Amino acid sequence: MSDGVIHSIESMGLVDGPGIRTVVFLQGCQLRCRYCHNPDTWALCSSKAGRMSPQELVRRLNRFKPYYGHSGGVTFSGGEPLMQKEFLLEVLPLCRAAGIHVCLDTAGCGTGGYEEILSNTDLVLFDVKHYTDEGYRCVTGRERAQSLEFLETAQRMGTPLWIRHVVVPGLTDGAAHLAGLREYLRTLRNVERVELLPYHTLGVPKYETLGIPYPLEGVEPMQAEPLKHWQQIMNEDLEK
Ligand code: SF4
């Protein structure tokens, strides 16, 4: 049995998938996104993280089930939830058996087992860090191939996708970048929704606490308003 290493659990999440959801933040991430607001989830093992067996977690989810209604459920987030493959392989089928809708909030950079994981996942919130190899490297400090492997598996299996993209001033903003993103998203299948997320600075104090230099020092938060137009046209593309 594989326990999950859990950073935290949010019981009434409203922004990580449809309906009211329990969001389970798992430890571990190989990426180093310059705008990451959860650097405290990077380490796979942390003295501050809790451990929970798949059965314990599903018992807890069952208690929340009355709040889920028709559309809610559980979202596994992080960190990068795919870093805890063994835990997911045990807990996801248990969620399924309990009739709990499963979302995976991921950048697609884990340690394999994707087909089996996706066969027990209802929806993937897929974080497109960048649509070019060079841009991906610049945003995350890692290569893009891993995330493409996950995405290709999800495409092949027909898993519904909600695409997310963080828009950062000077890094992933501007008309040319967003037009390029739009073209890229047109090449993907099974996309149900696109969400453009404005960069914010709420995670900065965590860097100070951890003693890590903040990579985007001085970059102002992104305004949400200018992104609405782009988000609208990207979602309109999905209807055609
Ligand atoms: S994938 Fe998420 S948790 Fe990992 S570094 Fe990027 S923003 Fe942070």
Tab-separated table of C-alpha atoms and ligand atoms in Angstrom:
chain	number	residue	atom	x	y	z
A	1	MET	CA	0.000	0.000	0.000
A	2	SER	CA	1.327	3.470	-0.933
A	3	ASP	CA	0.530	6.376	1.320
A	4	GLY	CA	0.070	9.769	-0.280
A	5	VAL	CA	2.382	12.571	0.842
A	6	ILE	CA	-0.083	15.400	1.177
A	7	HIS	CA	0.745	19.090	1.444
A	8	SER	CA	-2.821	20.128	2.274
A	9	ILE	CA	-6.487	19.488	1.552
A	10	GLU	CA	-8.988	22.196	0.642
A	11	SER	CA	-12.491	20.985	1.314
A	12	MET	CA	-14.621	23.467	-0.651
A	13	GLY	CA	-12.627	24.314	-3.779
A	14	LEU	CA	-14.526	26.261	-6.443
A	15	VAL	CA	-11.863	26.992	-9.064
A	16	ASP	CA	-10.119	23.683	-9.771
A	17	GLY	CA	-12.627	21.895	-11.969
A	18	PRO	CA	-16.435	21.779	-12.138
A	19	GLY	CA	-18.709	22.213	-9.112
A	20	ILE	CA	-17.684	22.067	-5.483
A	21	ARG	CA	-14.529	20.011	-5.058
A	22	THR	CA	-12.145	18.689	-2.491
A	23	VAL	CA	-8.684	19.684	-3.703
A	24	VAL	CA	-5.856	17.423	-2.572
A	25	PHE	CA	-2.450	19.080	-2.946
A	26	LEU	CA	0.260	16.444	-3.271
A	27	GLN	CA	3.956	16.980	-2.592
A	28	GLY	CA	6.576	16.802	-5.316
A	29	CYS	CA	7.361	18.654	-8.538
A	30	GLN	CA	10.314	18.452	-10.937
A	31	LEU	CA	9.565	21.743	-12.667
A	32	ARG	CA	10.718	25.121	-11.419
A	33	CYS	CA	8.239	27.500	-12.972
A	34	ARG	CA	9.441	31.031	-12.537
A	35	TYR	CA	6.015	32.121	-11.320
A	36	CYS	CA	5.342	29.111	-9.053
A	37	HIS	CA	3.366	30.164	-5.988
A	38	ASN	CA	3.780	26.807	-4.240
A	39	PRO	CA	7.543	26.263	-3.815
A	40	ASP	CA	6.723	24.509	-0.537
A	41	THR	CA	5.311	21.604	-2.592
A	42	TRP	CA	8.477	20.976	-4.645
A	43	ALA	CA	10.087	18.453	-2.287
A	44	LEU	CA	8.583	14.985	-2.506
A	45	CYS	CA	9.247	14.477	1.188
A	46	SER	CA	8.652	17.283	3.611
A	47	SER	CA	8.513	17.214	7.395
A	48	LYS	CA	5.467	19.496	7.188
A	49	ALA	CA	3.506	17.211	4.851
A	50	GLY	CA	0.985	14.684	6.095
A	51	ARG	CA	0.673	11.073	5.029
A	52	MET	CA	-2.584	9.360	4.247
A	53	SER	CA	-3.446	5.947	2.883
A	54	PRO	CA	-5.659	5.748	-0.229
A	55	GLN	CA	-8.437	4.219	1.909
A	56	GLU	CA	-8.240	6.980	4.537
A	57	LEU	CA	-8.431	9.665	1.886
A	58	VAL	CA	-11.450	8.103	0.188
A	59	ARG	CA	-13.208	7.775	3.563
A	60	ARG	CA	-12.669	11.496	4.006
A	61	LEU	CA	-13.899	12.276	0.479
A	62	ASN	CA	-17.005	10.239	1.125
A	63	ARG	CA	-17.834	12.526	4.046
A	64	PHE	CA	-17.739	15.528	1.674
A	65	LYS	CA	-19.745	13.765	-1.010
A	66	PRO	CA	-23.100	15.451	-0.189
A	67	TYR	CA	-21.542	18.796	-1.208
A	68	TYR	CA	-20.352	17.581	-4.610
A	69	GLY	CA	-23.816	17.482	-6.213
A	70	HIS	CA	-23.920	16.412	-9.868
A	71	SER	CA	-20.744	18.096	-11.050
A	72	GLY	CA	-18.286	18.272	-8.117
A	73	GLY	CA	-15.787	15.740	-6.842
A	74	VAL	CA	-12.085	15.516	-6.056
A	75	THR	CA	-9.180	17.285	-7.756
A	76	PHE	CA	-5.645	16.027	-7.285
A	77	SER	CA	-3.294	18.975	-7.566
A	78	GLY	CA	0.122	19.886	-6.258
A	79	GLY	CA	2.963	20.273	-6.749
A	80	GLU	CA	2.646	17.823	-9.578
A	81	PRO	CA	0.269	14.992	-8.663
A	82	LEU	CA	1.825	12.671	-11.270
A	83	MET	CA	4.952	12.534	-9.092
A	84	GLN	CA	3.016	10.206	-6.762
A	85	LYS	CA	2.178	7.562	-9.330
A	86	GLU	CA	1.843	4.640	-6.901
A	87	PHE	CA	-0.582	6.554	-4.694
A	88	LEU	CA	-2.678	7.681	-7.665
A	89	LEU	CA	-2.803	4.155	-9.058
A	90	GLU	CA	-4.386	3.021	-5.790
A	91	VAL	CA	-6.566	5.960	-4.872
A	92	LEU	CA	-8.119	6.747	-8.271
A	93	PRO	CA	-9.892	3.381	-8.713
A	94	LEU	CA	-11.202	3.738	-5.145
A	95	CYS	CA	-12.640	7.163	-6.024
A	96	ARG	CA	-14.223	5.680	-9.121
A	97	ALA	CA	-15.740	2.826	-7.128
A	98	ALA	CA	-17.169	5.371	-4.657
A	99	GLY	CA	-18.781	7.329	-7.532
A	100	ILE	CA	-16.567	10.396	-6.996
A	101	HIS	CA	-15.707	12.484	-10.085
A	102	VAL	CA	-11.908	12.701	-10.469
A	103	CYS	CA	-9.940	15.650	-11.864
A	104	LEU	CA	-6.192	15.762	-12.246
A	105	ASP	CA	-4.616	19.230	-12.173
A	106	THR	CA	-1.266	18.624	-13.858
A	107	ALA	CA	1.552	19.905	-16.045
A	108	GLY	CA	2.079	16.322	-17.239
A	109	CYS	CA	5.533	15.793	-15.694
A	110	GLY	CA	5.467	12.648	-13.627
A	111	THR	CA	7.009	9.228	-13.594
A	112	GLY	CA	4.849	7.303	-16.082
A	113	GLY	CA	1.888	4.980	-15.637
A	114	TYR	CA	-0.166	7.529	-17.553
A	115	GLU	CA	-2.520	5.160	-19.334
A	116	GLU	CA	-3.572	3.507	-16.111
A	117	ILE	CA	-3.881	6.825	-14.298
A	118	LEU	CA	-5.948	8.337	-17.110
A	119	SER	CA	-8.219	5.313	-17.325
A	120	ASN	CA	-9.409	6.300	-13.835
A	121	THR	CA	-9.580	10.059	-14.448
A	122	ASP	CA	-12.692	11.928	-15.618
A	123	LEU	CA	-11.114	15.274	-16.478
A	124	VAL	CA	-7.598	16.679	-16.812
A	125	LEU	CA	-6.843	20.315	-16.035
A	126	PHE	CA	-3.753	20.540	-18.219
A	127	ASP	CA	-1.338	23.364	-17.573
A	128	VAL	CA	0.269	24.464	-20.852
A	129	LYS	CA	3.440	26.135	-19.620
A	130	HIS	CA	4.426	27.200	-23.141
A	131	TYR	CA	3.805	25.985	-26.668
A	132	THR	CA	7.436	26.074	-27.877
A	133	ASP	CA	10.405	24.049	-26.611
A	134	GLU	CA	12.446	27.166	-25.957
A	135	GLY	CA	9.628	28.985	-24.157
A	136	TYR	CA	8.907	25.911	-22.054
A	137	ARG	CA	12.553	25.738	-20.995
A	138	CYS	CA	12.517	29.419	-20.125
A	139	VAL	CA	9.350	29.139	-17.985
A	140	THR	CA	10.052	25.818	-16.235
A	141	GLY	CA	13.802	25.208	-16.441
A	142	ARG	CA	13.064	21.723	-17.840
A	143	GLU	CA	12.518	20.067	-21.226
A	144	ARG	CA	9.064	19.869	-22.798
A	145	ALA	CA	9.198	16.248	-23.983
A	146	GLN	CA	7.858	14.776	-20.726
A	147	SER	CA	4.730	16.878	-20.699
A	148	LEU	CA	4.113	16.100	-24.376
A	149	GLU	CA	4.228	12.383	-23.641
A	150	PHE	CA	1.457	12.787	-21.071
A	151	LEU	CA	-0.571	15.049	-23.338
A	152	GLU	CA	-0.283	12.623	-26.258
A	153	THR	CA	-1.483	9.790	-24.047
A	154	ALA	CA	-4.461	11.870	-22.913
A	155	GLN	CA	-5.250	12.766	-26.533
A	156	ARG	CA	-5.072	9.145	-27.623
A	157	MET	CA	-7.329	8.042	-24.770
A	158	GLY	CA	-9.878	10.762	-25.444
A	159	THR	CA	-9.613	12.243	-21.935
A	160	PRO	CA	-11.521	15.548	-21.658
A	161	LEU	CA	-9.163	18.490	-21.115
A	162	TRP	CA	-9.490	21.904	-19.591
A	163	ILE	CA	-6.447	23.883	-20.682
A	164	ARG	CA	-4.862	26.366	-18.304
A	165	HIS	CA	-2.163	28.868	-19.083
A	166	VAL	CA	-0.608	31.372	-16.696
A	167	VAL	CA	-0.093	34.754	-18.328
A	168	VAL	CA	2.959	36.536	-16.928
A	169	PRO	CA	3.983	40.068	-17.948
A	170	GLY	CA	7.113	39.929	-20.106
A	171	LEU	CA	7.133	36.121	-20.196
A	172	THR	CA	3.857	34.725	-21.537
A	173	ASP	CA	1.810	37.799	-22.372
A	174	GLY	CA	1.206	40.016	-25.399
A	175	ALA	CA	-0.788	39.580	-28.596
A	176	ALA	CA	1.895	37.611	-30.487
A	177	HIS	CA	2.291	35.084	-27.675
A	178	LEU	CA	-1.431	34.635	-27.120
A	179	ALA	CA	-2.116	34.319	-30.864
A	180	GLY	CA	0.537	31.581	-30.948
A	181	LEU	CA	-1.113	29.854	-28.000
A	182	ARG	CA	-4.459	30.036	-29.751
A	183	GLU	CA	-3.022	28.392	-32.887
A	184	TYR	CA	-1.408	25.676	-30.784
A	185	LEU	CA	-4.622	24.924	-28.905
A	186	ARG	CA	-6.430	24.498	-32.215
A	187	THR	CA	-4.223	21.459	-32.863
A	188	LEU	CA	-5.414	19.666	-29.711
A	189	ARG	CA	-8.417	17.368	-29.407
A	190	ASN	CA	-10.882	16.861	-26.540
A	191	VAL	CA	-10.421	20.390	-25.214
A	192	GLU	CA	-13.598	21.474	-23.431
A	193	ARG	CA	-12.453	24.765	-21.998
A	194	VAL	CA	-9.544	27.218	-21.909
A	195	GLU	CA	-8.656	29.259	-18.836
A	196	LEU	CA	-6.097	32.066	-18.940
A	197	LEU	CA	-4.836	32.666	-15.422
A	198	PRO	CA	-3.376	36.096	-14.629
A	199	TYR	CA	-0.019	35.976	-12.837
A	200	HIS	CA	-0.196	36.973	-9.168
A	201	THR	CA	2.369	37.475	-6.433
A	202	LEU	CA	0.619	35.765	-3.513
A	203	GLY	CA	3.362	33.117	-3.303
A	204	VAL	CA	6.247	35.562	-2.840
A	205	PRO	CA	6.283	35.377	1.003
A	206	LYS	CA	6.804	31.596	0.761
A	207	TYR	CA	10.105	32.184	-1.074
A	208	GLU	CA	11.194	34.504	1.705
A	209	THR	CA	10.317	31.875	4.324
A	210	LEU	CA	12.183	29.170	2.397
A	211	GLY	CA	15.170	31.437	1.735
A	212	ILE	CA	14.914	30.995	-2.058
A	213	PRO	CA	15.458	34.000	-4.377
A	214	TYR	CA	12.213	34.888	-6.173
A	215	PRO	CA	12.815	34.613	-9.950
A	216	LEU	CA	10.270	37.265	-10.943
A	217	GLU	CA	11.264	39.921	-8.450
A	218	GLY	CA	9.680	43.240	-9.412
A	219	VAL	CA	7.191	41.816	-11.944
A	220	GLU	CA	3.768	43.288	-11.290
A	221	PRO	CA	0.624	41.085	-11.139
A	222	MET	CA	-1.201	40.637	-14.456
A	223	GLN	CA	-4.503	42.422	-14.862
A	224	ALA	CA	-7.365	40.019	-15.565
A	225	GLU	CA	-9.358	42.350	-17.810
A	226	PRO	CA	-7.151	42.291	-20.964
A	227	LEU	CA	-7.170	38.479	-20.909
A	228	LYS	CA	-10.941	38.170	-21.135
A	229	HIS	CA	-11.025	38.844	-24.871
A	230	TRP	CA	-8.386	36.200	-25.575
A	231	GLN	CA	-10.017	33.680	-23.302
A	232	GLN	CA	-13.330	34.266	-25.049
A	233	ILE	CA	-11.970	33.738	-28.571
A	234	MET	CA	-10.017	30.656	-27.524
A	235	ASN	CA	-13.203	29.179	-26.081
A	236	GLU	CA	-15.198	30.173	-29.165
A	237	ASP	CA	-12.698	28.214	-31.279
A	238	LEU	CA	-13.737	25.079	-29.377
A	239	GLU	CA	-17.325	25.418	-30.549
A	240	LYS	CA	-16.402	25.383	-34.270
B	1	SF4	S1	4.297	22.778	-12.110
B	1	SF4	FE1	3.131	23.866	-10.551
B	1	SF4	S2	4.058	23.259	-8.593
B	1	SF4	FE2	5.496	22.709	-10.210
B	1	SF4	S3	6.893	24.456	-10.323
B	1	SF4	FE3	5.289	24.744	-11.859
B	1	SF4	S4	3.728	25.996	-10.864
B	1	SF4	FE4	5.061	25.132	-9.254
